Amino acid sequence: AQELSADSVSISYFYYNYWEIYGSEPIDEKAVPIQKLTISEDRKTLSLKLPLEAKRIYQIQLPALQTSTGLKLENNYGIYTLNQLLP
């Protein structure tokens, strides 16, 4: 099993044009540097510190992970839309 580190996690962002015609290609795709990666003591929670921008869609890709008993992570990919940063 691969060990989880900031180098093994891939995060990027992009956005879409919202206009009267249907659809848009992803715009301004960029890799996002991970400033800090922390795994909880019980190894059930992953916390990431990264520079965030509002109105971006964040794409997170984890490596192929498995538990200490050999169960594999079924989905290592996630998307999150950040509409607004709180003050």
Short mmCIF file of N, CA, C and O in Angstrom, two decimals:
data_model
loop_
_atom_site.label_atom_id
_atom_site.label_comp_id
_atom_site.label_asym_id
_atom_site.label_seq_id
_atom_site.Cartn_x
_atom_site.Cartn_y
_atom_site.Cartn_z
N ALA A 1 0.84 -1.19 0.00
CA ALA A 1 0.00 0.00 0.00
C ALA A 1 0.88 1.25 0.00
O ALA A 1 1.92 1.27 0.62
N GLN A 2 0.40 2.26 -0.68
CA GLN A 2 1.15 3.50 -0.76
C GLN A 2 0.90 4.35 0.49
O GLN A 2 -0.22 4.45 0.97
N GLU A 3 1.96 4.97 1.00
CA GLU A 3 1.85 5.87 2.15
C GLU A 3 1.30 7.21 1.67
O GLU A 3 1.64 7.68 0.58
N LEU A 4 0.47 7.83 2.46
CA LEU A 4 -0.14 9.10 2.10
C LEU A 4 0.78 10.25 2.49
O LEU A 4 1.21 10.35 3.64
N SER A 5 1.11 11.10 1.52
CA SER A 5 1.94 12.27 1.76
C SER A 5 1.46 13.38 0.84
O SER A 5 0.68 13.15 -0.08
N ALA A 6 1.94 14.61 1.08
CA ALA A 6 1.55 15.73 0.23
C ALA A 6 1.96 15.49 -1.23
O ALA A 6 1.28 15.94 -2.14
N ASP A 7 3.04 14.76 -1.44
CA ASP A 7 3.48 14.48 -2.80
C ASP A 7 2.60 13.45 -3.50
O ASP A 7 2.59 13.38 -4.73
N SER A 8 1.87 12.63 -2.74
CA SER A 8 1.05 11.59 -3.34
C SER A 8 -0.39 12.03 -3.60
O SER A 8 -1.15 11.30 -4.22
N VAL A 9 -0.77 13.21 -3.13
CA VAL A 9 -2.11 13.75 -3.33
C VAL A 9 -2.04 14.83 -4.41
O VAL A 9 -1.16 15.69 -4.37
N SER A 10 -2.97 14.79 -5.35
CA SER A 10 -2.99 15.77 -6.43
C SER A 10 -4.26 16.61 -6.32
O SER A 10 -5.37 16.07 -6.27
N ILE A 11 -4.09 17.93 -6.26
CA ILE A 11 -5.24 18.84 -6.20
C ILE A 11 -5.07 19.90 -7.28
O ILE A 11 -3.99 20.45 -7.47
N SER A 12 -6.15 20.17 -7.97
CA SER A 12 -6.15 21.23 -8.98
C SER A 12 -7.49 21.96 -8.91
O SER A 12 -8.43 21.50 -8.26
N TYR A 13 -7.55 23.12 -9.57
CA TYR A 13 -8.83 23.82 -9.65
C TYR A 13 -9.05 24.32 -11.05
O TYR A 13 -8.13 24.39 -11.87
N PHE A 14 -10.30 24.68 -11.32
CA PHE A 14 -10.71 25.27 -12.59
C PHE A 14 -12.08 25.91 -12.37
O PHE A 14 -12.63 25.85 -11.28
N TYR A 15 -12.60 26.53 -13.40
CA TYR A 15 -13.98 27.01 -13.35
C TYR A 15 -14.58 26.90 -14.75
O TYR A 15 -13.89 26.57 -15.71
N TYR A 16 -15.87 27.11 -14.82
CA TYR A 16 -16.59 27.08 -16.09
C TYR A 16 -17.19 28.45 -16.35
O TYR A 16 -17.52 29.17 -15.40
N ASN A 17 -17.35 28.80 -17.62
CA ASN A 17 -18.13 29.97 -17.97
C ASN A 17 -19.60 29.63 -17.77
O ASN A 17 -20.05 28.55 -18.14
N TYR A 18 -20.34 30.53 -17.14
CA TYR A 18 -21.78 30.37 -17.02
C TYR A 18 -22.41 31.41 -17.92
O TYR A 18 -22.31 32.60 -17.69
N TRP A 19 -23.00 30.93 -19.00
CA TRP A 19 -23.59 31.81 -20.00
C TRP A 19 -24.82 31.18 -20.60
O TRP A 19 -25.21 30.08 -20.22
N GLU A 20 -25.43 31.90 -21.58
CA GLU A 20 -26.71 31.45 -22.12
C GLU A 20 -26.59 30.19 -22.99
O GLU A 20 -27.54 29.44 -23.11
N ILE A 21 -25.43 29.92 -23.58
CA ILE A 21 -25.27 28.69 -24.35
C ILE A 21 -24.89 27.56 -23.40
O ILE A 21 -24.33 27.80 -22.33
N TYR A 22 -25.20 26.34 -23.77
CA TYR A 22 -24.97 25.22 -22.87
C TYR A 22 -23.50 24.85 -22.84
O TYR A 22 -22.86 24.69 -23.87
N GLY A 23 -22.98 24.68 -21.66
CA GLY A 23 -21.65 24.12 -21.47
C GLY A 23 -20.49 25.07 -21.66
O GLY A 23 -20.62 26.17 -22.18
N SER A 24 -19.35 24.63 -21.19
CA SER A 24 -18.11 25.39 -21.29
C SER A 24 -16.98 24.40 -21.05
O SER A 24 -17.12 23.44 -20.29
N GLU A 25 -15.88 24.63 -21.67
CA GLU A 25 -14.68 23.87 -21.37
C GLU A 25 -14.14 24.36 -20.02
O GLU A 25 -14.37 25.50 -19.65
N PRO A 26 -13.41 23.52 -19.29
CA PRO A 26 -12.79 24.00 -18.05
C PRO A 26 -11.83 25.16 -18.36
O PRO A 26 -11.11 25.12 -19.36
N ILE A 27 -11.84 26.17 -17.52
CA ILE A 27 -11.03 27.38 -17.73
C ILE A 27 -10.07 27.54 -16.56
O ILE A 27 -10.42 27.27 -15.41
N ASP A 28 -8.88 28.03 -16.87
CA ASP A 28 -7.87 28.37 -15.86
C ASP A 28 -7.51 27.18 -14.97
O ASP A 28 -7.44 27.30 -13.75
N GLU A 29 -7.28 26.02 -15.58
CA GLU A 29 -6.90 24.83 -14.81
C GLU A 29 -5.50 25.01 -14.24
O GLU A 29 -4.57 25.32 -14.97
N LYS A 30 -5.38 24.81 -12.92
CA LYS A 30 -4.08 24.97 -12.26
C LYS A 30 -3.91 23.96 -11.14
O LYS A 30 -4.88 23.61 -10.46
N ALA A 31 -2.69 23.52 -10.94
CA ALA A 31 -2.36 22.67 -9.80
C ALA A 31 -2.35 23.52 -8.54
O ALA A 31 -1.96 24.69 -8.57
N VAL A 32 -2.80 22.95 -7.44
CA VAL A 32 -2.85 23.66 -6.17
C VAL A 32 -1.82 23.02 -5.23
O VAL A 32 -1.88 21.81 -4.98
N PRO A 33 -0.88 23.80 -4.72
CA PRO A 33 0.12 23.24 -3.81
C PRO A 33 -0.49 22.93 -2.44
O PRO A 33 -1.28 23.72 -1.91
N ILE A 34 -0.14 21.80 -1.90
CA ILE A 34 -0.59 21.44 -0.55
C ILE A 34 0.41 22.00 0.44
O ILE A 34 1.59 21.66 0.41
N GLN A 35 -0.06 22.91 1.29
CA GLN A 35 0.82 23.54 2.27
C GLN A 35 1.05 22.64 3.48
O GLN A 35 2.11 22.69 4.09
N LYS A 36 0.03 21.86 3.84
CA LYS A 36 0.17 20.97 4.99
C LYS A 36 -0.83 19.83 4.84
O LYS A 36 -1.97 20.04 4.48
N LEU A 37 -0.37 18.62 5.15
CA LEU A 37 -1.22 17.44 5.14
C LEU A 37 -1.10 16.79 6.50
O LEU A 37 0.01 16.53 6.97
N THR A 38 -2.23 16.56 7.16
CA THR A 38 -2.24 15.96 8.49
C THR A 38 -3.22 14.79 8.51
O THR A 38 -4.34 14.92 8.02
N ILE A 39 -2.79 13.69 9.09
CA ILE A 39 -3.65 12.53 9.28
C ILE A 39 -3.91 12.40 10.77
O ILE A 39 -2.98 12.46 11.57
N SER A 40 -5.19 12.23 11.14
CA SER A 40 -5.54 12.13 12.56
C SER A 40 -4.90 10.90 13.18
O SER A 40 -4.50 9.96 12.49
N GLU A 41 -4.83 10.92 14.51
CA GLU A 41 -4.20 9.82 15.24
C GLU A 41 -4.88 8.48 14.96
O GLU A 41 -4.22 7.45 14.86
N ASP A 42 -6.22 8.50 14.80
CA ASP A 42 -6.93 7.25 14.50
C ASP A 42 -6.89 6.90 13.01
O ASP A 42 -7.45 5.90 12.58
N ARG A 43 -6.22 7.74 12.22
CA ARG A 43 -5.99 7.53 10.79
C ARG A 43 -7.29 7.48 9.98
O ARG A 43 -7.36 6.89 8.92
N LYS A 44 -8.33 8.19 10.48
CA LYS A 44 -9.61 8.22 9.78
C LYS A 44 -9.92 9.56 9.14
O LYS A 44 -10.86 9.68 8.37
N THR A 45 -9.15 10.60 9.49
CA THR A 45 -9.42 11.93 8.99
C THR A 45 -8.17 12.53 8.36
O THR A 45 -7.10 12.54 8.97
N LEU A 46 -8.33 13.02 7.14
CA LEU A 46 -7.26 13.70 6.42
C LEU A 46 -7.58 15.19 6.39
O LEU A 46 -8.67 15.58 5.97
N SER A 47 -6.66 16.02 6.87
CA SER A 47 -6.83 17.47 6.83
C SER A 47 -5.78 18.05 5.90
O SER A 47 -4.61 17.67 5.96
N LEU A 48 -6.22 18.97 5.03
CA LEU A 48 -5.33 19.61 4.07
C LEU A 48 -5.38 21.11 4.24
O LEU A 48 -6.45 21.69 4.44
N LYS A 49 -4.24 21.74 4.17
CA LYS A 49 -4.17 23.20 4.16
C LYS A 49 -3.67 23.58 2.78
O LYS A 49 -2.62 23.13 2.33
N LEU A 50 -4.47 24.42 2.08
CA LEU A 50 -4.09 24.88 0.75
C LEU A 50 -4.56 26.30 0.53
O LEU A 50 -5.47 26.76 1.21
N PRO A 51 -3.96 26.98 -0.43
CA PRO A 51 -4.46 28.30 -0.78
C PRO A 51 -5.79 28.13 -1.54
O PRO A 51 -5.87 27.36 -2.49
N LEU A 52 -6.83 28.82 -1.09
CA LEU A 52 -8.15 28.66 -1.69
C LEU A 52 -8.59 29.92 -2.40
O LEU A 52 -8.23 31.03 -1.99
N GLU A 53 -9.37 29.74 -3.45
CA GLU A 53 -9.97 30.85 -4.18
C GLU A 53 -11.46 30.56 -4.36
O GLU A 53 -11.83 29.44 -4.70
N ALA A 54 -12.27 31.58 -4.16
CA ALA A 54 -13.71 31.44 -4.36
C ALA A 54 -14.01 31.27 -5.85
O ALA A 54 -13.22 31.63 -6.71
N LYS A 55 -15.17 30.71 -6.12
CA LYS A 55 -15.68 30.49 -7.48
C LYS A 55 -14.77 29.57 -8.29
O LYS A 55 -14.55 29.78 -9.46
N ARG A 56 -14.25 28.56 -7.62
CA ARG A 56 -13.40 27.56 -8.27
C ARG A 56 -13.94 26.17 -7.95
O ARG A 56 -14.54 25.94 -6.90
N ILE A 57 -13.69 25.25 -8.84
CA ILE A 57 -14.04 23.86 -8.64
C ILE A 57 -12.74 23.12 -8.35
O ILE A 57 -11.82 23.14 -9.17
N TYR A 58 -12.66 22.52 -7.18
CA TYR A 58 -11.45 21.83 -6.76
C TYR A 58 -11.58 20.33 -7.03
O TYR A 58 -12.61 19.73 -6.72
N GLN A 59 -10.55 19.78 -7.61
CA GLN A 59 -10.50 18.37 -7.95
C GLN A 59 -9.41 17.72 -7.11
O GLN A 59 -8.26 18.17 -7.14
N ILE A 60 -9.76 16.70 -6.35
CA ILE A 60 -8.82 16.04 -5.44
C ILE A 60 -8.63 14.58 -5.87
O ILE A 60 -9.62 13.86 -6.04
N GLN A 61 -7.39 14.18 -6.03
CA GLN A 61 -7.06 12.81 -6.44
C GLN A 61 -6.12 12.22 -5.40
O GLN A 61 -5.02 12.72 -5.19
N LEU A 62 -6.58 11.17 -4.73
CA LEU A 62 -5.75 10.46 -3.75
C LEU A 62 -5.11 9.26 -4.43
O LEU A 62 -5.63 8.75 -5.42
N PRO A 63 -4.00 8.78 -3.89
CA PRO A 63 -3.41 7.55 -4.45
C PRO A 63 -4.27 6.34 -4.10
O PRO A 63 -5.22 6.45 -3.32
N ALA A 64 -3.94 5.20 -4.67
CA ALA A 64 -4.63 3.95 -4.33
C ALA A 64 -4.24 3.59 -2.90
O ALA A 64 -3.09 3.27 -2.62
N LEU A 65 -5.18 3.69 -1.99
CA LEU A 65 -4.92 3.44 -0.57
C LEU A 65 -5.66 2.20 -0.10
O LEU A 65 -6.66 1.81 -0.70
N GLN A 66 -5.18 1.61 0.98
CA GLN A 66 -5.90 0.52 1.62
C GLN A 66 -5.69 0.57 3.12
O GLN A 66 -4.74 1.15 3.60
N THR A 67 -6.62 -0.03 3.83
CA THR A 67 -6.55 -0.06 5.29
C THR A 67 -5.48 -1.05 5.74
O THR A 67 -4.96 -1.83 4.94
N SER A 68 -5.20 -1.04 7.02
CA SER A 68 -4.22 -1.98 7.57
C SER A 68 -4.69 -3.42 7.44
O SER A 68 -3.89 -4.35 7.48
N THR A 69 -6.01 -3.61 7.26
CA THR A 69 -6.54 -4.97 7.07
C THR A 69 -6.71 -5.32 5.60
O THR A 69 -7.24 -6.38 5.27
N GLY A 70 -6.29 -4.43 4.70
CA GLY A 70 -6.31 -4.74 3.27
C GLY A 70 -7.52 -4.26 2.49
O GLY A 70 -7.61 -4.52 1.29
N LEU A 71 -8.47 -3.56 3.13
CA LEU A 71 -9.61 -3.01 2.39
C LEU A 71 -9.13 -1.85 1.52
O LEU A 71 -8.41 -0.97 1.98
N LYS A 72 -9.56 -1.84 0.26
CA LYS A 72 -9.13 -0.79 -0.67
C LYS A 72 -10.11 0.38 -0.66
O LYS A 72 -11.32 0.19 -0.51
N LEU A 73 -9.58 1.57 -0.83
CA LEU A 73 -10.40 2.77 -0.96
C LEU A 73 -11.18 2.65 -2.27
O LEU A 73 -10.59 2.48 -3.33
N GLU A 74 -12.50 2.71 -2.20
CA GLU A 74 -13.32 2.49 -3.39
C GLU A 74 -13.34 3.69 -4.32
O GLU A 74 -13.52 3.54 -5.52
N ASN A 75 -13.21 4.89 -3.79
CA ASN A 75 -13.24 6.09 -4.63
C ASN A 75 -12.15 7.03 -4.15
O ASN A 75 -12.22 7.56 -3.06
N ASN A 76 -11.15 7.26 -4.98
CA ASN A 76 -10.03 8.11 -4.58
C ASN A 76 -10.07 9.47 -5.28
O ASN A 76 -9.06 10.13 -5.40
N TYR A 77 -11.26 9.88 -5.70
CA TYR A 77 -11.40 11.10 -6.49
C TYR A 77 -12.58 11.89 -5.96
O TYR A 77 -13.62 11.34 -5.64
N GLY A 78 -12.41 13.21 -5.83
CA GLY A 78 -13.50 14.04 -5.36
C GLY A 78 -13.49 15.41 -6.02
O GLY A 78 -12.45 15.88 -6.48
N ILE A 79 -14.65 16.03 -6.06
CA ILE A 79 -14.82 17.37 -6.63
C ILE A 79 -15.55 18.22 -5.59
O ILE A 79 -16.51 17.75 -4.97
N TYR A 80 -15.11 19.46 -5.42
CA TYR A 80 -15.77 20.36 -4.50
C TYR A 80 -15.85 21.75 -5.12
O TYR A 80 -14.82 22.27 -5.59
N THR A 81 -17.03 22.34 -5.15
CA THR A 81 -17.20 23.70 -5.67
C THR A 81 -17.15 24.67 -4.50
O THR A 81 -17.97 24.59 -3.58
N LEU A 82 -16.19 25.57 -4.52
CA LEU A 82 -16.04 26.58 -3.47
C LEU A 82 -16.64 27.88 -3.99
O LEU A 82 -16.03 28.57 -4.82
N ASN A 83 -17.86 28.20 -3.57
CA ASN A 83 -18.53 29.39 -4.05
C ASN A 83 -18.07 30.66 -3.35
O ASN A 83 -17.94 31.70 -3.98
N GLN A 84 -17.87 30.58 -2.04
CA GLN A 84 -17.55 31.78 -1.28
C GLN A 84 -16.65 31.42 -0.11
O GLN A 84 -16.86 30.42 0.57
N LEU A 85 -15.64 32.25 0.14
CA LEU A 85 -14.79 32.10 1.32
C LEU A 85 -15.41 32.89 2.46
O LEU A 85 -15.86 34.02 2.29
N LEU A 86 -15.45 32.29 3.62
CA LEU A 86 -15.98 33.00 4.79
C LEU A 86 -14.89 33.91 5.36
O LEU A 86 -13.72 33.56 5.33
N PRO A 87 -15.30 35.06 5.90
CA PRO A 87 -14.30 35.98 6.45
C PRO A 87 -13.64 35.44 7.70
O PRO A 87 -14.07 34.57 8.34
#
